[in-house]
Short mmCIF file of C-alpha atoms in Angstrom, two decimals:
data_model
loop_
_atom_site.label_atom_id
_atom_site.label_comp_id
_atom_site.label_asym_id
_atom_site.label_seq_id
_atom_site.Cartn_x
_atom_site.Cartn_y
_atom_site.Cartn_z
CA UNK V 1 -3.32 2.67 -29.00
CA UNK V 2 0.26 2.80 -26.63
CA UNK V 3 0.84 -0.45 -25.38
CA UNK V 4 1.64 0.47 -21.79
CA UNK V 5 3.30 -2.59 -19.26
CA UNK V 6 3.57 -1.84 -15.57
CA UNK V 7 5.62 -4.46 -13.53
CA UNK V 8 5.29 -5.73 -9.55
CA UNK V 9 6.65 -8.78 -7.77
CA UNK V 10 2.67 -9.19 -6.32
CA UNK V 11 0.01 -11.84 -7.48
CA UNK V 12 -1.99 -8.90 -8.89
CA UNK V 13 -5.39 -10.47 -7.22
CA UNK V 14 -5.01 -7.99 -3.67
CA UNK V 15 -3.14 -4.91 -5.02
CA UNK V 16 -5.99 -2.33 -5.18
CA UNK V 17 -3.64 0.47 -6.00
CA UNK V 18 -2.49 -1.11 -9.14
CA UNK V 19 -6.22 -2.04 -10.13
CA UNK V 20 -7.74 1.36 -10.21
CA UNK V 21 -4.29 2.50 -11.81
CA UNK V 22 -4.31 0.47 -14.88
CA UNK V 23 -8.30 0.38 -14.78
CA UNK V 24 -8.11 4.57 -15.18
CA UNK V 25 -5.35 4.06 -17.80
CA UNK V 26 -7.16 1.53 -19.79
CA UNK V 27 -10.18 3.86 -19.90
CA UNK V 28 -7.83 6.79 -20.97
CA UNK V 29 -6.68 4.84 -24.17
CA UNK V 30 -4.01 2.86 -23.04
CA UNK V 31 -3.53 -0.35 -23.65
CA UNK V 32 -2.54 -1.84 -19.92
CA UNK V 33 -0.69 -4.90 -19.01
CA UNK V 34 -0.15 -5.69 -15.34
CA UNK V 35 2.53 -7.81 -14.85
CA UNK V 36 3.42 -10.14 -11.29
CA UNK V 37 3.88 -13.51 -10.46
CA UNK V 38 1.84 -16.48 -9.81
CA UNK V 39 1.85 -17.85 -6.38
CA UNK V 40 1.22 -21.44 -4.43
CA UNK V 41 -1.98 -20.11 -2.85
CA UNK V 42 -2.41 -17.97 -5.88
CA UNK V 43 -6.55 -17.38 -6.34
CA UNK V 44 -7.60 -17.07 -10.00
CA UNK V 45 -7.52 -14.02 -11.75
CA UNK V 46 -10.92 -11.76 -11.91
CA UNK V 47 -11.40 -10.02 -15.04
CA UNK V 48 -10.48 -6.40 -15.36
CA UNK V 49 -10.69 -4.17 -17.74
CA UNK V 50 -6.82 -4.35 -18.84
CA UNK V 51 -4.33 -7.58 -19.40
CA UNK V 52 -2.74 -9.38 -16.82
CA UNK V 53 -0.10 -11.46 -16.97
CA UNK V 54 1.40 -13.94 -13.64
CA UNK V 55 4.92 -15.47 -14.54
CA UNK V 56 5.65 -18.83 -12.62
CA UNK V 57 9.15 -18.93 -10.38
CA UNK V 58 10.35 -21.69 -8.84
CA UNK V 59 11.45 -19.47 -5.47
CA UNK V 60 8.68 -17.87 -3.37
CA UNK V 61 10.91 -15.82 -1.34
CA UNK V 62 14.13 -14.05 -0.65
CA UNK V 63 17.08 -13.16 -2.98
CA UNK V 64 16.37 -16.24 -4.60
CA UNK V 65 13.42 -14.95 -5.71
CA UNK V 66 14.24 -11.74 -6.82
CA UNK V 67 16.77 -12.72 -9.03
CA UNK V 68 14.98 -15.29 -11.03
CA UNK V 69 12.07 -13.13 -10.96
CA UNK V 70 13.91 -9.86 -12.52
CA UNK V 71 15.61 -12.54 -15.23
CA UNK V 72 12.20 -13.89 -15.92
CA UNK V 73 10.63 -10.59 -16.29
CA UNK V 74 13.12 -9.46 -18.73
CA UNK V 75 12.87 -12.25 -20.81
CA UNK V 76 9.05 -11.57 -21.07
CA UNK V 77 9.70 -7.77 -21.57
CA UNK V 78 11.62 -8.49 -24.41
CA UNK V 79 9.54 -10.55 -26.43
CA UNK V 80 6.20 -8.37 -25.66
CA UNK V 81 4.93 -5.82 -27.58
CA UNK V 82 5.51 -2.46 -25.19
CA UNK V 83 5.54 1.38 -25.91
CA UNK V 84 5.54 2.58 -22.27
CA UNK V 85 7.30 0.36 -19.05
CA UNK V 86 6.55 1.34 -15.33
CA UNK V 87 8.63 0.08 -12.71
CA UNK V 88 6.56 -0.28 -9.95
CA UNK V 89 8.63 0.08 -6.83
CA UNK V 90 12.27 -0.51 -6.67
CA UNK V 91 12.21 -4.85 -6.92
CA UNK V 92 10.96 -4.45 -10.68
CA UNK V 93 12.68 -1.47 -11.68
CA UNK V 94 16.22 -3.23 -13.29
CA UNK V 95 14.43 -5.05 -16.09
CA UNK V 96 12.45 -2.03 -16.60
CA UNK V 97 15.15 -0.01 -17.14
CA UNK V 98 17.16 -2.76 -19.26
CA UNK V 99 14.27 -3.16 -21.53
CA UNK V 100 13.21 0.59 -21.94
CA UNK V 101 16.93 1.38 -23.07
CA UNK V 102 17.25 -2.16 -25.96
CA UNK V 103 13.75 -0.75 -27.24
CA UNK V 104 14.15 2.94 -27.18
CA UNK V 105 10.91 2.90 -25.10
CA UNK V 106 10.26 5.97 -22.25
CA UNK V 107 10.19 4.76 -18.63
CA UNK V 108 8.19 5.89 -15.85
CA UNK V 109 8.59 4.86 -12.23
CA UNK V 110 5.95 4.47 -9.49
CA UNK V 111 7.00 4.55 -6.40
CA UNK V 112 4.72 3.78 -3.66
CA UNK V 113 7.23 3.76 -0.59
CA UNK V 114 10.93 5.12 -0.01
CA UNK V 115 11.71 1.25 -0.72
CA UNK V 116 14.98 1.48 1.24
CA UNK V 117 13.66 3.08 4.28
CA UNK V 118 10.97 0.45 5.10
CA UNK V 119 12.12 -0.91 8.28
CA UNK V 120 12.92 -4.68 7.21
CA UNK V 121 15.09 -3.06 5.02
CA UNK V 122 16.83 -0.39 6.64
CA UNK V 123 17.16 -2.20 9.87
CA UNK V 124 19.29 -4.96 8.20
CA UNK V 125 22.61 -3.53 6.94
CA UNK V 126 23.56 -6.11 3.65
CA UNK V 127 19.80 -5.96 2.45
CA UNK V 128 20.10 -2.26 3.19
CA UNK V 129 23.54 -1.59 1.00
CA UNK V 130 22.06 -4.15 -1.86
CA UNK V 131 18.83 -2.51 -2.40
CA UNK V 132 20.60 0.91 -1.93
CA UNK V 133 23.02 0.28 -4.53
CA UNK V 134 20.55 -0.32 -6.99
CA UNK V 135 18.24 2.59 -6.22
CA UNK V 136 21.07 5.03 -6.64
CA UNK V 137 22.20 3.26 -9.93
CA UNK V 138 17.91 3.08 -11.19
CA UNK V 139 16.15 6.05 -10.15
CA UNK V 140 18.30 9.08 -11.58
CA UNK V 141 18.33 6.74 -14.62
CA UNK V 142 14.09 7.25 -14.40
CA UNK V 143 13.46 11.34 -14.81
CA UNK V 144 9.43 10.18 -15.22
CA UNK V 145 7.78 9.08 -12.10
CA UNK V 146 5.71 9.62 -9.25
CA UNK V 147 4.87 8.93 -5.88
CA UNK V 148 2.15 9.01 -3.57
CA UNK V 149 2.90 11.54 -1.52
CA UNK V 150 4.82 15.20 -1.06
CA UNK V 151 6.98 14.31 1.18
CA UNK V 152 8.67 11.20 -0.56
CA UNK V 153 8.18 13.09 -3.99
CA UNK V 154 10.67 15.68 -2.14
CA UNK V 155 13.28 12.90 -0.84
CA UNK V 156 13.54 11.81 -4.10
CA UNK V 157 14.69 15.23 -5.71
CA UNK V 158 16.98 15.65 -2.99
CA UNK V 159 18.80 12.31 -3.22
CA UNK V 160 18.57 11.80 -7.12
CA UNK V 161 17.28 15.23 -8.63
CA UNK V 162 14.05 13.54 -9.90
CA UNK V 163 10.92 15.91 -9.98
CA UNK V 164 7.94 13.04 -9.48
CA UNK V 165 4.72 14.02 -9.20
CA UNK V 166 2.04 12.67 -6.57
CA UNK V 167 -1.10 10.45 -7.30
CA UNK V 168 -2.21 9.37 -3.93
CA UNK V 169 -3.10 5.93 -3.33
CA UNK V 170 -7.28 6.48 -2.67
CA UNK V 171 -10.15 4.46 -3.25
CA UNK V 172 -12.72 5.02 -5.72
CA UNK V 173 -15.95 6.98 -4.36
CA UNK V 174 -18.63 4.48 -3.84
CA UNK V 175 -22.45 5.27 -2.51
CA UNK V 176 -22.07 4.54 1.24
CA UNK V 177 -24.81 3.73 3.60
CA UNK V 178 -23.42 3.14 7.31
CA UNK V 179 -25.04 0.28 8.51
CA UNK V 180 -25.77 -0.66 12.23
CA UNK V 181 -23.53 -2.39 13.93
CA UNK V 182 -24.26 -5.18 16.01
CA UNK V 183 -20.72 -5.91 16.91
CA UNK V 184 -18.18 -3.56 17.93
CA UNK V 185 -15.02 -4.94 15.95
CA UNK V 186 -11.58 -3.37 15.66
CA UNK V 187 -9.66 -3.53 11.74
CA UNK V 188 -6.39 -3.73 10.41
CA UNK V 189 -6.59 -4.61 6.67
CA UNK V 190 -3.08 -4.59 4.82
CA UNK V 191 0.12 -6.05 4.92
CA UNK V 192 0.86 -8.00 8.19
CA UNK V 193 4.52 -6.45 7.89
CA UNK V 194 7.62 -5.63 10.16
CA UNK V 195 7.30 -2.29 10.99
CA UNK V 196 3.11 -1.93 11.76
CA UNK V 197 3.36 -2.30 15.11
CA UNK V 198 2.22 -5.77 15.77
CA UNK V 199 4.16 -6.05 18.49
CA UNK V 200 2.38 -3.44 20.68
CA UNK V 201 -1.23 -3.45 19.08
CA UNK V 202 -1.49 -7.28 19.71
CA UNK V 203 -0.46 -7.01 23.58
CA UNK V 204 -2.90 -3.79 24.05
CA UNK V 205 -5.74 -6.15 23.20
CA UNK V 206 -5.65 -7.49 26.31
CA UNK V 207 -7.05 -4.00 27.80
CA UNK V 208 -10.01 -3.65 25.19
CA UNK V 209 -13.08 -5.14 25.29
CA UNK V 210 -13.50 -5.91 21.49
CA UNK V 211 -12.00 -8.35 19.04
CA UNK V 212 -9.20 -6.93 16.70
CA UNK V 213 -9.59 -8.68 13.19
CA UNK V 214 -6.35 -8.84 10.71
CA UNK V 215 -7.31 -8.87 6.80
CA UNK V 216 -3.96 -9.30 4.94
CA UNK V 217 -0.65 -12.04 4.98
CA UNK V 218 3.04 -10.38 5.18
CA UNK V 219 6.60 -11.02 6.51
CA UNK V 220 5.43 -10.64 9.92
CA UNK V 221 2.48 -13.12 10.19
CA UNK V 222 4.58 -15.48 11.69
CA UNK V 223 5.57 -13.67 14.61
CA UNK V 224 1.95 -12.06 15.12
CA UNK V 225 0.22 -15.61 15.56
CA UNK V 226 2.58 -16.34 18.29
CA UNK V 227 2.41 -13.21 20.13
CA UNK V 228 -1.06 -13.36 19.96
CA UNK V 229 -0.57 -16.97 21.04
CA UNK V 230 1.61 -15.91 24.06
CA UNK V 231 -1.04 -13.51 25.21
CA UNK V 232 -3.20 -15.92 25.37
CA UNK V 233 -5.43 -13.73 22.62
CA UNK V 234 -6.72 -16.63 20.61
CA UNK V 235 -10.34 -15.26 20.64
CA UNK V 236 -9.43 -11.83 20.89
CA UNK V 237 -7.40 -11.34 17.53
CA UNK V 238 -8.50 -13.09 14.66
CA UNK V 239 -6.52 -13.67 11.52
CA UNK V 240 -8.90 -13.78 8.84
CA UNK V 241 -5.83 -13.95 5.88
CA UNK V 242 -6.12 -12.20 2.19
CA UNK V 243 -9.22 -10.88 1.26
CA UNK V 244 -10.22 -10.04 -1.90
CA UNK V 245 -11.09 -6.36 -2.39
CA UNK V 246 -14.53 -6.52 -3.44
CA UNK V 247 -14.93 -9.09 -0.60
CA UNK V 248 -12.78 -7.02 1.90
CA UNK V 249 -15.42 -3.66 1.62
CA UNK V 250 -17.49 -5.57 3.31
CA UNK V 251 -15.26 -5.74 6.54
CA UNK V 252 -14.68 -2.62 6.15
CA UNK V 253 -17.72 -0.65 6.38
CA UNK V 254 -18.96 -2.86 9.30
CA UNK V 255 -15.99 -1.92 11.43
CA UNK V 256 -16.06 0.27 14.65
CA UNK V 257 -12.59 1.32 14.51
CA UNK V 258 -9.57 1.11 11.86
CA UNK V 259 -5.99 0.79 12.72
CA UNK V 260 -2.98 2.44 10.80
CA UNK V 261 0.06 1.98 13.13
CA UNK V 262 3.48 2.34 11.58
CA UNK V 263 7.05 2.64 14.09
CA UNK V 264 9.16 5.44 13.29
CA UNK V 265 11.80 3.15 11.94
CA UNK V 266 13.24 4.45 8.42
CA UNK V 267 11.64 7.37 6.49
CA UNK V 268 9.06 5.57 4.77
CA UNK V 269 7.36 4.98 7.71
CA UNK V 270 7.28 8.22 8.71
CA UNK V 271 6.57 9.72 5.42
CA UNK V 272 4.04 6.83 5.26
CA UNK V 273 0.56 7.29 3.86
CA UNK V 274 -1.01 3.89 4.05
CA UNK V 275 -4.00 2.62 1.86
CA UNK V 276 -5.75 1.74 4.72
CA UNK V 277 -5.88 5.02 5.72
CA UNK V 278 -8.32 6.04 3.08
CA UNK V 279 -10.16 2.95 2.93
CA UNK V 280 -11.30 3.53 6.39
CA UNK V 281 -11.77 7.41 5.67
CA UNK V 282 -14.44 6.34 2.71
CA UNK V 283 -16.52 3.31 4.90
CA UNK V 284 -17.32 6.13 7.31
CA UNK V 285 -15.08 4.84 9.95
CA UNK V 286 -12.75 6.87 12.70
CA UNK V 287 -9.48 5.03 12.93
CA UNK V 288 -6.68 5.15 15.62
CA UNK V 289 -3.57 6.56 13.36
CA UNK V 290 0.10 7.45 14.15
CA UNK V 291 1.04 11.49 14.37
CA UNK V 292 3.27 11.88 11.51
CA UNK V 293 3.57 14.40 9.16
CA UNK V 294 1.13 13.34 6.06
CA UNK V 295 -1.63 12.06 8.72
CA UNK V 296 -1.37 14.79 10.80
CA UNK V 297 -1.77 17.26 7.59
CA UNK V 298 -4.77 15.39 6.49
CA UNK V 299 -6.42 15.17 9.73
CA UNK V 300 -5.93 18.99 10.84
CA UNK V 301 -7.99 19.48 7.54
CA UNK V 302 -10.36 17.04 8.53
CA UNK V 303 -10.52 14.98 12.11
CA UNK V 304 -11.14 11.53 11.00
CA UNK V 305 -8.74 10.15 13.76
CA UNK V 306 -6.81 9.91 16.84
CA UNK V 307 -3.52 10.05 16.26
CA UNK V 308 -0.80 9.20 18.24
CA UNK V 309 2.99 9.12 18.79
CA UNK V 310 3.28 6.45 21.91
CA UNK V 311 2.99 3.04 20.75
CA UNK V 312 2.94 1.41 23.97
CA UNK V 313 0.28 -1.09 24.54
CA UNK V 314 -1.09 1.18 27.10
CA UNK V 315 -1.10 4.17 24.95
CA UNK V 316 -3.00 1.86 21.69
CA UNK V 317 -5.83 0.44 24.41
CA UNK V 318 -6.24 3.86 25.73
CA UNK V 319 -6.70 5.51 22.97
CA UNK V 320 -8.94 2.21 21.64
CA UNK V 321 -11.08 2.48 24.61
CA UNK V 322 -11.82 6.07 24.04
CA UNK V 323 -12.82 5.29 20.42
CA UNK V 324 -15.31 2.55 21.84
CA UNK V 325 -17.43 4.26 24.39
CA UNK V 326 -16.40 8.05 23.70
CA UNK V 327 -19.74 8.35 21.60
CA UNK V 328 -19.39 12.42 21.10
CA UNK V 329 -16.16 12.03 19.59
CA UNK V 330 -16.35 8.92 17.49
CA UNK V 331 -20.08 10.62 15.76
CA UNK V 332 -17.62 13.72 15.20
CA UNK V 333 -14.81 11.64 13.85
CA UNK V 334 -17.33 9.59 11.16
CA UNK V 335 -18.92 12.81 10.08
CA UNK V 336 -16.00 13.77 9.39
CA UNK V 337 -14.97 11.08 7.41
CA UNK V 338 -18.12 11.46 5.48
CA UNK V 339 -17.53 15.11 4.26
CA UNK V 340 -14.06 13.85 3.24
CA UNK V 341 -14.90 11.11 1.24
CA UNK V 342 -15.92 13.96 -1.94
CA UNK V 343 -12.28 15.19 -1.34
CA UNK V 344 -10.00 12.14 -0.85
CA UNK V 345 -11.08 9.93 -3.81
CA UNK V 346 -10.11 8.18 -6.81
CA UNK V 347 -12.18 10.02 -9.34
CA UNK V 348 -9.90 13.32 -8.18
CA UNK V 349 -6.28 11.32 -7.98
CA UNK V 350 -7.08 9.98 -11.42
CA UNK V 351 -7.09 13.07 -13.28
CA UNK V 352 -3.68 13.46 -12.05
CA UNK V 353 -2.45 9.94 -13.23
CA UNK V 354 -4.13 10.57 -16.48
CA UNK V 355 -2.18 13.83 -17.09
CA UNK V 356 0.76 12.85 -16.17
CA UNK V 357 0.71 10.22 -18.68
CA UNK V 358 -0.87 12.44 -21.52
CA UNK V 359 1.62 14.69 -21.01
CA UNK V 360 5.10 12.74 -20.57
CA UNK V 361 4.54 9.70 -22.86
#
């Protein structure tokens, strides 16, 4: 049985994408460890069906962080039994690489985001050249890999020559029964992150008459408390923090609305195609989206949202409003959503993961 290791800087608890990744790859034959880092708030681990592994730093944050992380990891990769590494995303991928070459070992990276173009990167011109000089040292360095999407998969062969495949980040088909809704309630579940559009959603709740609820913790949470504070929001937008993912379905499926908002700042962004996204697609609920290229290509197949490119506050409530008492369109939009559900799921993506691996390692 390969001994396959695949590496993040995350707790491992909230990552659903690398859950149902090493979960399919255990259950291929693989034996799968999942490697982050423990954190202060750090819940305990739930059993899965593959290892996992949290290493202890004494930084939490910033390039303090990331370098004593990366030396940490290395350390463990060394001293662990590994046939296979996977880099996942570009803030594991040096160790990776460093290991795979002392042991001999093939490498495969898994890229879930053009890691340089996220705005919070590409917007700040040191972090930008730092990150940038290792991704064009790293990733012609990894010929194995994939990414969750065409589009990135393509920006990667034309930067680095790298032909990656694409395994779409999509949750696993579950029985659904839409319940009935007693409250009309408005979700973002994710990453509270520079770049979603906080800054515009959380003013445009001032126009709708429903309560927006945030699942999720990022770099931006900060800054989204106080505008929601400075709006005078405080029972409008409620901050409900990490949720666990078996815990988190159930916010999900009682939702009226989802929200996937990304500014067209840096190519990942706008080559973007957000978990969320699908996780609202298989509870049966429409979503308010933005109109770039992968969510426009998915939603010309099937209308599951309302997508937009004006992020004003005005545009977002408008387009909120017509979600909440536009009852013709938002029964069209969930039925929608419903016949999509057989497409867009995990049981199809896997197959691809599976022979990828089978057939490059």
């Amino acid at each position: 049985m390969k001994q396959l290791v695949c590496t993040v800087t995350n707790d491992l608890s909230y990552d659903q994408r690398m859950i149902r990744i090493c979960t399919s790859l255990s259950e291929a034959g693989y034996r799968v460890t999942l490697v982050g880092r423990k954190m202060p708030g750090s819940v305990p681990l739930r059993e899965q069906p593959f290892r996992q592994k949290r290493l202890s730093c004494f930084f939490t944050k910033g390039k303090g962080f990331y370098i004593e992380y990366n030396i940490r990891l290395f350390f463990y990769l060394i001293i662990t039994k590994i046939d296979i590494i996977c880099a996942i995303d570009l803030d594991t991928i040096l160790p990776c690489y460093g290991v795979s070459v002392l042991k001999g070992i093939p490498r495969v990276y898994d890229a879930h985001e053009l890691f340089c173009e996220m705005k919070e990167v590409v917007t700040r011109p040191g972090v930008y050249r730092f990150w940038k000089r290792i991704e064009r040292f790293a990733v012609p360095r990894f010929p194995l890999g994939y990414t969750v999407n065409q589009p990135i998969a393509d920006a990667f062969k034309e930067m680095y020559g790298v032909d990656y495949g694409v395994v779409r980040n999509v949750p696993v088909l579950q029985p659904l029964t839409i319940p009935v809704k007693k409250e009309k309630y408005i979700l973002y579940q994710g990453t509270v992150n520079e770049g979603r559009s906080f800054e515009t959603l959380i003013p445009a709740m001032k126009q709708v008459a429903a309560p927006l609820i945030i699942c999720g913790d990022g770099n931006f949470m900060e800054q989204a408390r106080a505008l929601v504070a400075a709006h005078g929001l405080g029972e409008r937008v409620i901050f409900k923090g990490r949720i666990l993912p078996h815990e988190l379905r159930d916010y999900t499926v009682n939702a009226w609305i989802g929200v996937t908002l990304f500014e067209n700042k840096g190519l990942s962004n706008y080559y973007s195609l957000a978990n969320r996204f699908f996780d609202y697609l298989q509870a049966g609920i429409p979503q308010l989206g933005v109109d770039y290229p992968v969510y426009r290509e998915i939603n010309n197949q099937y209308p599951i949202a309302v997508l937009i490119n004006d992020l004003s506050p005005d545009s977002i409530a408008g387009q909120l409003n017509r979600l909440l008492n536009d009852e013709l369109l938002y029964k069209e939009l969930q039925q929608n959503c419903v016949a999509a559900r057989t497409i867009f799921n995990w049981q199809q993506e896997e197959k691809k993961l599976v022979a990828f691996y089978s057939t490059n390692t």
